[in-house]
Amino acid sequence: MSDFDQMGIVVDWVDACRKGDLATLLDLYADDAQLECTCNGAQRYRGRNELESYWRPRLNAFSSAGFGLEEINPAPHGIDLEYSVAGSLRIHASFRFSPEGKIHRTLCEPAQQNPHDGCAC
């Protein structure tokens, strides 16, 4: 069992996304973090520079379209989150953590939604 608040870290992640705060968002990730996004074909990002190139345009889109927390739940070895963009586009994200309490791995994928909506994650 970890001695840090995984749920709290994901809530901080949600807050950073809502505010469009890229520096805070990146600080939540471990230096060697990996993000895999399967929303528009499988893409993998590793390390702070690649995560920044992934998140910068998305945070701008989130702030203009709106970012909503739909569900957040403990999962085996981490936290599962479902969020929405523009009130309807739903994305599922799974978070796994380093022993130091940083996000080590994130997987995002489209949640159940209208297939014509696409995905902005």
mmCIF file of N, CA and C in Angstrom:
data_model
loop_
_atom_site.group_PDB
_atom_site.id
_atom_site.type_symbol
_atom_site.label_atom_id
_atom_site.label_comp_id
_atom_site.label_asym_id
_atom_site.label_seq_id
_atom_site.Cartn_x
_atom_site.Cartn_y
_atom_site.Cartn_z
ATOM 1 N N MET A 1 0.836 -1.191 0.000
ATOM 2 C CA MET A 1 0.000 0.000 0.000
ATOM 3 C C MET A 1 0.874 1.245 0.000
ATOM 4 N N SER A 2 0.515 2.223 -0.799
ATOM 5 C CA SER A 2 1.299 3.453 -0.898
ATOM 6 C C SER A 2 1.003 4.369 0.281
ATOM 7 N N ASP A 3 1.961 5.268 0.550
ATOM 8 C CA ASP A 3 1.774 6.225 1.640
ATOM 9 C C ASP A 3 1.475 7.618 1.093
ATOM 10 N N PHE A 4 0.963 7.695 -0.125
ATOM 11 C CA PHE A 4 0.549 8.973 -0.698
ATOM 12 C C PHE A 4 -0.880 8.822 -1.213
ATOM 13 N N ASP A 5 -1.532 9.937 -1.429
ATOM 14 C CA ASP A 5 -2.946 9.962 -1.806
ATOM 15 C C ASP A 5 -3.089 9.955 -3.326
ATOM 16 N N GLN A 6 -3.254 8.771 -3.895
ATOM 17 C CA GLN A 6 -3.393 8.646 -5.340
ATOM 18 C C GLN A 6 -4.602 9.426 -5.859
ATOM 19 N N MET A 7 -5.706 9.329 -5.155
ATOM 20 C CA MET A 7 -6.920 10.038 -5.558
ATOM 21 C C MET A 7 -6.661 11.547 -5.555
ATOM 22 N N GLY A 8 -5.977 12.032 -4.537
ATOM 23 C CA GLY A 8 -5.651 13.459 -4.449
ATOM 24 C C GLY A 8 -4.785 13.927 -5.611
ATOM 25 N N ILE A 9 -3.843 13.086 -6.041
ATOM 26 C CA ILE A 9 -2.982 13.438 -7.174
ATOM 27 C C ILE A 9 -3.820 13.566 -8.446
ATOM 28 N N VAL A 10 -4.762 12.655 -8.644
ATOM 29 C CA VAL A 10 -5.607 12.728 -9.835
ATOM 30 C C VAL A 10 -6.542 13.938 -9.756
ATOM 31 N N VAL A 11 -7.032 14.269 -8.584
ATOM 32 C CA VAL A 11 -7.841 15.487 -8.436
ATOM 33 C C VAL A 11 -6.991 16.717 -8.769
ATOM 34 N N ASP A 12 -5.740 16.735 -8.326
ATOM 35 C CA ASP A 12 -4.837 17.831 -8.695
ATOM 36 C C ASP A 12 -4.633 17.874 -10.207
ATOM 37 N N TRP A 13 -4.548 16.703 -10.840
ATOM 38 C CA TRP A 13 -4.409 16.602 -12.289
ATOM 39 C C TRP A 13 -5.631 17.227 -12.977
ATOM 40 N N VAL A 14 -6.822 16.888 -12.485
ATOM 41 C CA VAL A 14 -8.062 17.448 -13.033
ATOM 42 C C VAL A 14 -8.053 18.966 -12.881
ATOM 43 N N ASP A 15 -7.679 19.461 -11.701
ATOM 44 C CA ASP A 15 -7.635 20.909 -11.464
ATOM 45 C C ASP A 15 -6.667 21.599 -12.420
ATOM 46 N N ALA A 16 -5.498 20.999 -12.633
ATOM 47 C CA ALA A 16 -4.516 21.585 -13.553
ATOM 48 C C ALA A 16 -5.072 21.623 -14.973
ATOM 49 N N CYS A 17 -5.771 20.571 -15.380
ATOM 50 C CA CYS A 17 -6.380 20.554 -16.713
ATOM 51 C C CYS A 17 -7.450 21.639 -16.837
ATOM 52 N N ARG A 18 -8.281 21.769 -15.840
ATOM 53 C CA ARG A 18 -9.338 22.791 -15.878
ATOM 54 C C ARG A 18 -8.767 24.189 -15.984
ATOM 55 N N LYS A 19 -7.659 24.436 -15.279
ATOM 56 C CA LYS A 19 -7.036 25.761 -15.270
ATOM 57 C C LYS A 19 -6.120 25.988 -16.470
ATOM 58 N N GLY A 20 -5.825 24.925 -17.217
ATOM 59 C CA GLY A 20 -4.878 25.044 -18.316
ATOM 60 C C GLY A 20 -3.460 25.272 -17.819
ATOM 61 N N ASP A 21 -3.139 24.741 -16.632
ATOM 62 C CA ASP A 21 -1.853 24.961 -15.969
ATOM 63 C C ASP A 21 -0.870 23.849 -16.347
ATOM 64 N N LEU A 22 -0.148 24.058 -17.429
ATOM 65 C CA LEU A 22 0.755 23.044 -17.960
ATOM 66 C C LEU A 22 1.885 22.726 -16.989
ATOM 67 N N ALA A 23 2.472 23.728 -16.349
ATOM 68 C CA ALA A 23 3.602 23.485 -15.434
ATOM 69 C C ALA A 23 3.176 22.600 -14.269
ATOM 70 N N THR A 24 2.043 22.890 -13.659
ATOM 71 C CA THR A 24 1.553 22.069 -12.553
ATOM 72 C C THR A 24 1.232 20.666 -13.025
ATOM 73 N N LEU A 25 0.597 20.551 -14.184
ATOM 74 C CA LEU A 25 0.256 19.238 -14.727
ATOM 75 C C LEU A 25 1.522 18.403 -14.924
ATOM 76 N N LEU A 26 2.536 18.962 -15.552
ATOM 77 C CA LEU A 26 3.770 18.218 -15.810
ATOM 78 C C LEU A 26 4.486 17.846 -14.517
ATOM 79 N N ASP A 27 4.387 18.689 -13.490
ATOM 80 C CA ASP A 27 5.029 18.394 -12.204
ATOM 81 C C ASP A 27 4.394 17.196 -11.500
ATOM 82 N N LEU A 28 3.189 16.824 -11.881
ATOM 83 C CA LEU A 28 2.532 15.659 -11.291
ATOM 84 C C LEU A 28 3.088 14.348 -11.837
ATOM 85 N N TYR A 29 3.795 14.419 -12.966
ATOM 86 C CA TYR A 29 4.348 13.235 -13.625
ATOM 87 C C TYR A 29 5.787 12.978 -13.183
ATOM 88 N N ALA A 30 6.161 11.698 -13.098
ATOM 89 C CA ALA A 30 7.545 11.299 -12.856
ATOM 90 C C ALA A 30 8.386 11.712 -14.068
ATOM 91 N N ASP A 31 9.680 11.884 -13.855
ATOM 92 C CA ASP A 31 10.573 12.274 -14.950
ATOM 93 C C ASP A 31 10.542 11.290 -16.102
ATOM 94 N N ASP A 32 10.373 10.007 -15.811
ATOM 95 C CA ASP A 32 10.364 8.978 -16.856
ATOM 96 C C ASP A 32 8.946 8.497 -17.175
ATOM 97 N N ALA A 33 7.957 9.336 -16.915
ATOM 98 C CA ALA A 33 6.558 8.960 -17.126
ATOM 99 C C ALA A 33 6.278 8.636 -18.588
ATOM 100 N N GLN A 34 5.246 7.839 -18.754
ATOM 101 C CA GLN A 34 4.805 7.435 -20.088
ATOM 102 C C GLN A 34 3.305 7.657 -20.185
ATOM 103 N N LEU A 35 2.881 8.200 -21.310
ATOM 104 C CA LEU A 35 1.470 8.392 -21.588
ATOM 105 C C LEU A 35 1.167 7.702 -22.908
ATOM 106 N N GLU A 36 0.142 6.860 -22.901
ATOM 107 C CA GLU A 36 -0.291 6.210 -24.133
ATOM 108 C C GLU A 36 -1.717 6.655 -24.414
ATOM 109 N N CYS A 37 -1.923 7.172 -25.614
ATOM 110 C CA CYS A 37 -3.235 7.655 -26.027
ATOM 111 C C CYS A 37 -3.697 6.821 -27.214
ATOM 112 N N THR A 38 -4.876 6.214 -27.089
ATOM 113 C CA THR A 38 -5.421 5.403 -28.175
ATOM 114 C C THR A 38 -6.654 6.060 -28.796
ATOM 115 N N CYS A 39 -6.822 7.357 -28.568
ATOM 116 C CA CYS A 39 -8.011 8.051 -29.071
ATOM 117 C C CYS A 39 -7.998 8.204 -30.597
ATOM 118 N N ASN A 40 -6.858 8.492 -31.150
ATOM 119 C CA ASN A 40 -6.737 8.677 -32.603
ATOM 120 C C ASN A 40 -5.594 7.821 -33.124
ATOM 121 N N GLY A 41 -5.667 6.526 -32.863
ATOM 122 C CA GLY A 41 -4.547 5.638 -33.176
ATOM 123 C C GLY A 41 -3.611 5.627 -31.982
ATOM 124 N N ALA A 42 -2.936 4.541 -31.766
ATOM 125 C CA ALA A 42 -2.071 4.412 -30.595
ATOM 126 C C ALA A 42 -0.845 5.305 -30.740
ATOM 127 N N GLN A 43 -0.657 6.178 -29.752
ATOM 128 C CA GLN A 43 0.516 7.054 -29.705
ATOM 129 C C GLN A 43 1.077 6.996 -28.299
ATOM 130 N N ARG A 44 2.402 6.992 -28.192
ATOM 131 C CA ARG A 44 3.052 6.900 -26.889
ATOM 132 C C ARG A 44 4.003 8.084 -26.715
ATOM 133 N N TYR A 45 3.989 8.655 -25.521
ATOM 134 C CA TYR A 45 4.822 9.804 -25.175
ATOM 135 C C TYR A 45 5.601 9.451 -23.919
ATOM 136 N N ARG A 46 6.894 9.793 -23.906
ATOM 137 C CA ARG A 46 7.746 9.472 -22.755
ATOM 138 C C ARG A 46 8.536 10.694 -22.332
ATOM 139 N N GLY A 47 8.631 10.899 -21.032
ATOM 140 C CA GLY A 47 9.436 11.989 -20.493
ATOM 141 C C GLY A 47 8.742 13.332 -20.590
ATOM 142 N N ARG A 48 9.279 14.297 -19.862
ATOM 143 C CA ARG A 48 8.658 15.609 -19.724
ATOM 144 C C ARG A 48 8.482 16.337 -21.056
ATOM 145 N N ASN A 49 9.492 16.320 -21.927
ATOM 146 C CA ASN A 49 9.390 17.053 -23.195
ATOM 147 C C ASN A 49 8.282 16.503 -24.080
ATOM 148 N N GLU A 50 8.192 15.189 -24.191
ATOM 149 C CA GLU A 50 7.130 14.599 -25.017
ATOM 150 C C GLU A 50 5.758 14.804 -24.387
ATOM 151 N N LEU A 51 5.687 14.713 -23.046
ATOM 152 C CA LEU A 51 4.405 14.977 -22.379
ATOM 153 C C LEU A 51 3.976 16.425 -22.600
ATOM 154 N N GLU A 52 4.938 17.329 -22.561
ATOM 155 C CA GLU A 52 4.608 18.742 -22.810
ATOM 156 C C GLU A 52 4.077 18.932 -24.229
ATOM 157 N N SER A 53 4.694 18.287 -25.214
ATOM 158 C CA SER A 53 4.219 18.429 -26.595
ATOM 159 C C SER A 53 2.824 17.816 -26.764
ATOM 160 N N TYR A 54 2.515 16.787 -25.980
ATOM 161 C CA TYR A 54 1.184 16.185 -26.006
ATOM 162 C C TYR A 54 0.152 17.109 -25.345
ATOM 163 N N TRP A 55 0.482 17.602 -24.137
ATOM 164 C CA TRP A 55 -0.511 18.317 -23.340
ATOM 165 C C TRP A 55 -0.734 19.766 -23.739
ATOM 166 N N ARG A 56 0.282 20.466 -24.232
ATOM 167 C CA ARG A 56 0.119 21.896 -24.517
ATOM 168 C C ARG A 56 -1.102 22.190 -25.398
ATOM 169 N N PRO A 57 -1.253 21.585 -26.575
ATOM 170 C CA PRO A 57 -2.430 21.907 -27.400
ATOM 171 C C PRO A 57 -3.743 21.410 -26.789
ATOM 172 N N ARG A 58 -3.696 20.313 -26.061
ATOM 173 C CA ARG A 58 -4.920 19.782 -25.460
ATOM 174 C C ARG A 58 -5.428 20.672 -24.334
ATOM 175 N N LEU A 59 -4.514 21.192 -23.526
ATOM 176 C CA LEU A 59 -4.945 22.082 -22.445
ATOM 177 C C LEU A 59 -5.584 23.338 -23.017
ATOM 178 N N ASN A 60 -5.048 23.855 -24.114
ATOM 179 C CA ASN A 60 -5.668 25.012 -24.760
ATOM 180 C C ASN A 60 -7.079 24.674 -25.229
ATOM 181 N N ALA A 61 -7.259 23.487 -25.798
ATOM 182 C CA ALA A 61 -8.591 23.057 -26.244
ATOM 183 C C ALA A 61 -9.528 22.872 -25.057
ATOM 184 N N PHE A 62 -9.020 22.270 -23.972
ATOM 185 C CA PHE A 62 -9.856 22.050 -22.782
ATOM 186 C C PHE A 62 -10.358 23.371 -22.219
ATOM 187 N N SER A 63 -9.475 24.372 -22.141
ATOM 188 C CA SER A 63 -9.875 25.632 -21.518
ATOM 189 C C SER A 63 -10.931 26.349 -22.352
ATOM 190 N N SER A 64 -10.892 26.199 -23.675
ATOM 191 C CA SER A 64 -11.899 26.873 -24.493
ATOM 192 C C SER A 64 -13.185 26.050 -24.600
ATOM 193 N N ALA A 65 -13.078 24.714 -24.587
ATOM 194 C CA ALA A 65 -14.256 23.860 -24.764
ATOM 195 C C ALA A 65 -14.921 23.479 -23.452
ATOM 196 N N GLY A 66 -14.162 23.464 -22.358
ATOM 197 C CA GLY A 66 -14.678 23.040 -21.065
ATOM 198 C C GLY A 66 -14.245 21.616 -20.745
ATOM 199 N N PHE A 67 -13.863 21.392 -19.499
ATOM 200 C CA PHE A 67 -13.327 20.117 -19.031
ATOM 201 C C PHE A 67 -14.120 19.707 -17.796
ATOM 202 N N GLY A 68 -14.727 18.536 -17.823
ATOM 203 C CA GLY A 68 -15.558 18.102 -16.705
ATOM 204 C C GLY A 68 -15.146 16.759 -16.145
ATOM 205 N N LEU A 69 -15.198 16.633 -14.849
ATOM 206 C CA LEU A 69 -14.956 15.358 -14.162
ATOM 207 C C LEU A 69 -16.261 14.583 -14.154
ATOM 208 N N GLU A 70 -16.244 13.381 -14.717
ATOM 209 C CA GLU A 70 -17.440 12.546 -14.766
ATOM 210 C C GLU A 70 -17.408 11.464 -13.685
ATOM 211 N N GLU A 71 -16.311 10.713 -13.600
ATOM 212 C CA GLU A 71 -16.164 9.647 -12.600
ATOM 213 C C GLU A 71 -14.703 9.532 -12.213
ATOM 214 N N ILE A 72 -14.476 9.203 -10.944
ATOM 215 C CA ILE A 72 -13.127 8.919 -10.474
ATOM 216 C C ILE A 72 -13.238 7.773 -9.476
ATOM 217 N N ASN A 73 -12.450 6.717 -9.704
ATOM 218 C CA ASN A 73 -12.566 5.514 -8.887
ATOM 219 C C ASN A 73 -11.207 4.876 -8.644
ATOM 220 N N PRO A 74 -11.025 4.306 -7.457
ATOM 221 C CA PRO A 74 -9.826 3.491 -7.233
ATOM 222 C C PRO A 74 -9.865 2.285 -8.164
ATOM 223 N N ALA A 75 -8.694 1.870 -8.600
ATOM 224 C CA ALA A 75 -8.561 0.702 -9.475
ATOM 225 C C ALA A 75 -7.388 -0.115 -8.959
ATOM 226 N N PRO A 76 -7.281 -1.368 -9.360
ATOM 227 C CA PRO A 76 -6.098 -2.130 -8.955
ATOM 228 C C PRO A 76 -4.829 -1.396 -9.403
ATOM 229 N N HIS A 77 -3.989 -1.083 -8.471
ATOM 230 C CA HIS A 77 -2.698 -0.438 -8.740
ATOM 231 C C HIS A 77 -2.810 1.004 -9.220
ATOM 232 N N GLY A 78 -3.916 1.704 -8.978
ATOM 233 C CA GLY A 78 -4.003 3.100 -9.395
ATOM 234 C C GLY A 78 -5.400 3.671 -9.317
ATOM 235 N N ILE A 79 -5.671 4.602 -10.216
ATOM 236 C CA ILE A 79 -6.938 5.332 -10.254
ATOM 237 C C ILE A 79 -7.446 5.346 -11.689
ATOM 238 N N ASP A 80 -8.760 5.166 -11.864
ATOM 239 C CA ASP A 80 -9.408 5.319 -13.158
ATOM 240 C C ASP A 80 -10.257 6.582 -13.122
ATOM 241 N N LEU A 81 -10.226 7.315 -14.212
ATOM 242 C CA LEU A 81 -10.922 8.583 -14.320
ATOM 243 C C LEU A 81 -11.678 8.622 -15.636
ATOM 244 N N GLU A 82 -12.864 9.198 -15.607
ATOM 245 C CA GLU A 82 -13.561 9.512 -16.841
ATOM 246 C C GLU A 82 -13.861 11.002 -16.803
ATOM 247 N N TYR A 83 -13.471 11.677 -17.883
ATOM 248 C CA TYR A 83 -13.725 13.112 -17.967
ATOM 249 C C TYR A 83 -14.375 13.432 -19.302
ATOM 250 N N SER A 84 -14.937 14.643 -19.379
ATOM 251 C CA SER A 84 -15.595 15.064 -20.607
ATOM 252 C C SER A 84 -14.989 16.372 -21.088
ATOM 253 N N VAL A 85 -15.038 16.557 -22.385
ATOM 254 C CA VAL A 85 -14.613 17.798 -23.016
ATOM 255 C C VAL A 85 -15.830 18.338 -23.752
ATOM 256 N N ALA A 86 -16.082 19.608 -23.578
ATOM 257 C CA ALA A 86 -17.230 20.274 -24.216
ATOM 258 C C ALA A 86 -18.558 19.664 -23.778
ATOM 259 N N GLY A 87 -18.586 19.088 -22.576
ATOM 260 C CA GLY A 87 -19.824 18.589 -22.009
ATOM 261 C C GLY A 87 -20.318 17.264 -22.561
ATOM 262 N N SER A 88 -19.674 16.732 -23.613
ATOM 263 C CA SER A 88 -20.198 15.487 -24.175
ATOM 264 C C SER A 88 -19.114 14.479 -24.538
ATOM 265 N N LEU A 89 -18.006 14.909 -25.031
ATOM 266 C CA LEU A 89 -16.940 14.011 -25.445
ATOM 267 C C LEU A 89 -16.300 13.394 -24.213
ATOM 268 N N ARG A 90 -16.418 12.068 -24.052
ATOM 269 C CA ARG A 90 -15.957 11.407 -22.828
ATOM 270 C C ARG A 90 -14.691 10.605 -23.085
ATOM 271 N N ILE A 91 -13.752 10.733 -22.148
ATOM 272 C CA ILE A 91 -12.457 10.072 -22.248
ATOM 273 C C ILE A 91 -12.193 9.321 -20.946
ATOM 274 N N HIS A 92 -11.687 8.110 -21.079
ATOM 275 C CA HIS A 92 -11.317 7.291 -19.925
ATOM 276 C C HIS A 92 -9.795 7.346 -19.797
ATOM 277 N N ALA A 93 -9.307 7.619 -18.592
ATOM 278 C CA ALA A 93 -7.866 7.649 -18.335
ATOM 279 C C ALA A 93 -7.560 6.789 -17.116
ATOM 280 N N SER A 94 -6.534 5.964 -17.240
ATOM 281 C CA SER A 94 -6.057 5.139 -16.128
ATOM 282 C C SER A 94 -4.697 5.662 -15.699
ATOM 283 N N PHE A 95 -4.517 5.836 -14.404
ATOM 284 C CA PHE A 95 -3.278 6.371 -13.841
ATOM 285 C C PHE A 95 -2.600 5.319 -12.976
ATOM 286 N N ARG A 96 -1.299 5.167 -13.144
ATOM 287 C CA ARG A 96 -0.461 4.331 -12.282
ATOM 288 C C ARG A 96 0.651 5.221 -11.748
ATOM 289 N N PHE A 97 1.161 4.890 -10.581
ATOM 290 C CA PHE A 97 2.038 5.808 -9.854
ATOM 291 C C PHE A 97 3.392 5.204 -9.531
ATOM 292 N N SER A 98 4.374 6.088 -9.409
ATOM 293 C CA SER A 98 5.710 5.685 -8.963
ATOM 294 C C SER A 98 5.690 5.580 -7.440
ATOM 295 N N PRO A 99 6.669 4.902 -6.856
ATOM 296 C CA PRO A 99 6.739 4.820 -5.390
ATOM 297 C C PRO A 99 6.879 6.199 -4.730
ATOM 298 N N GLU A 100 7.358 7.185 -5.486
ATOM 299 C CA GLU A 100 7.540 8.542 -4.954
ATOM 300 C C GLU A 100 6.273 9.380 -4.996
ATOM 301 N N GLY A 101 5.180 8.814 -5.518
ATOM 302 C CA GLY A 101 3.914 9.543 -5.543
ATOM 303 C C GLY A 101 3.733 10.428 -6.760
ATOM 304 N N LYS A 102 4.361 10.082 -7.849
ATOM 305 C CA LYS A 102 4.191 10.806 -9.116
ATOM 306 C C LYS A 102 3.454 9.892 -10.096
ATOM 307 N N ILE A 103 2.787 10.498 -11.069
ATOM 308 C CA ILE A 103 2.144 9.703 -12.116
ATOM 309 C C ILE A 103 3.249 9.085 -12.964
ATOM 310 N N HIS A 104 3.240 7.774 -13.070
ATOM 311 C CA HIS A 104 4.268 7.074 -13.832
ATOM 312 C C HIS A 104 3.754 6.629 -15.198
ATOM 313 N N ARG A 105 2.472 6.307 -15.262
ATOM 314 C CA ARG A 105 1.904 5.826 -16.535
ATOM 315 C C ARG A 105 0.448 6.264 -16.616
ATOM 316 N N THR A 106 0.087 6.755 -17.784
ATOM 317 C CA THR A 106 -1.299 7.121 -18.061
ATOM 318 C C THR A 106 -1.698 6.482 -19.385
ATOM 319 N N LEU A 107 -2.879 5.898 -19.401
ATOM 320 C CA LEU A 107 -3.466 5.376 -20.631
ATOM 321 C C LEU A 107 -4.790 6.091 -20.821
ATOM 322 N N CYS A 108 -4.960 6.751 -21.959
ATOM 323 C CA CYS A 108 -6.267 7.372 -22.237
ATOM 324 C C CYS A 108 -6.848 6.755 -23.491
ATOM 325 N N GLU A 109 -8.173 6.630 -23.466
ATOM 326 C CA GLU A 109 -8.899 6.021 -24.573
ATOM 327 C C GLU A 109 -10.310 6.580 -24.580
ATOM 328 N N PRO A 110 -10.977 6.530 -25.718
ATOM 329 C CA PRO A 110 -12.354 7.013 -25.762
ATOM 330 C C PRO A 110 -13.244 6.188 -24.843
ATOM 331 N N ALA A 111 -14.115 6.854 -24.129
ATOM 332 C CA ALA A 111 -15.141 6.179 -23.333
ATOM 333 C C ALA A 111 -16.363 6.004 -24.237
ATOM 334 N N GLN A 112 -17.404 5.353 -23.735
ATOM 335 C CA GLN A 112 -18.614 5.180 -24.537
ATOM 336 C C GLN A 112 -19.177 6.543 -24.893
ATOM 337 N N GLN A 113 -19.399 6.746 -26.189
ATOM 338 C CA GLN A 113 -19.897 8.020 -26.687
ATOM 339 C C GLN A 113 -20.329 7.837 -28.127
ATOM 340 N N ASN A 114 -20.847 8.877 -28.693
ATOM 341 C CA ASN A 114 -21.222 8.872 -30.096
ATOM 342 C C ASN A 114 -19.943 8.789 -30.924
ATOM 343 N N PRO A 115 -19.771 7.782 -31.775
ATOM 344 C CA PRO A 115 -18.524 7.629 -32.530
ATOM 345 C C PRO A 115 -18.233 8.786 -33.471
ATOM 346 N N HIS A 116 -19.215 9.628 -33.786
ATOM 347 C CA HIS A 116 -18.982 10.766 -34.657
ATOM 348 C C HIS A 116 -18.377 11.939 -33.904
ATOM 349 N N ASP A 117 -18.364 11.892 -32.564
ATOM 350 C CA ASP A 117 -17.813 12.979 -31.775
ATOM 351 C C ASP A 117 -16.294 13.019 -31.848
ATOM 352 N N GLY A 118 -15.624 11.877 -32.096
ATOM 353 C CA GLY A 118 -14.178 11.840 -32.120
ATOM 354 C C GLY A 118 -13.620 11.828 -30.702
ATOM 355 N N CYS A 119 -12.370 12.214 -30.543
ATOM 356 C CA CYS A 119 -11.724 12.218 -29.231
ATOM 357 C C CYS A 119 -10.723 13.362 -29.175
ATOM 358 N N ALA A 120 -10.694 14.089 -28.090
ATOM 359 C CA ALA A 120 -9.774 15.217 -27.953
ATOM 360 C C ALA A 120 -8.690 14.965 -26.937
ATOM 361 N N CYS A 121 -8.545 13.722 -26.482
ATOM 362 C CA CYS A 121 -7.522 13.477 -25.459
ATOM 363 C C CYS A 121 -6.142 13.424 -26.074
#
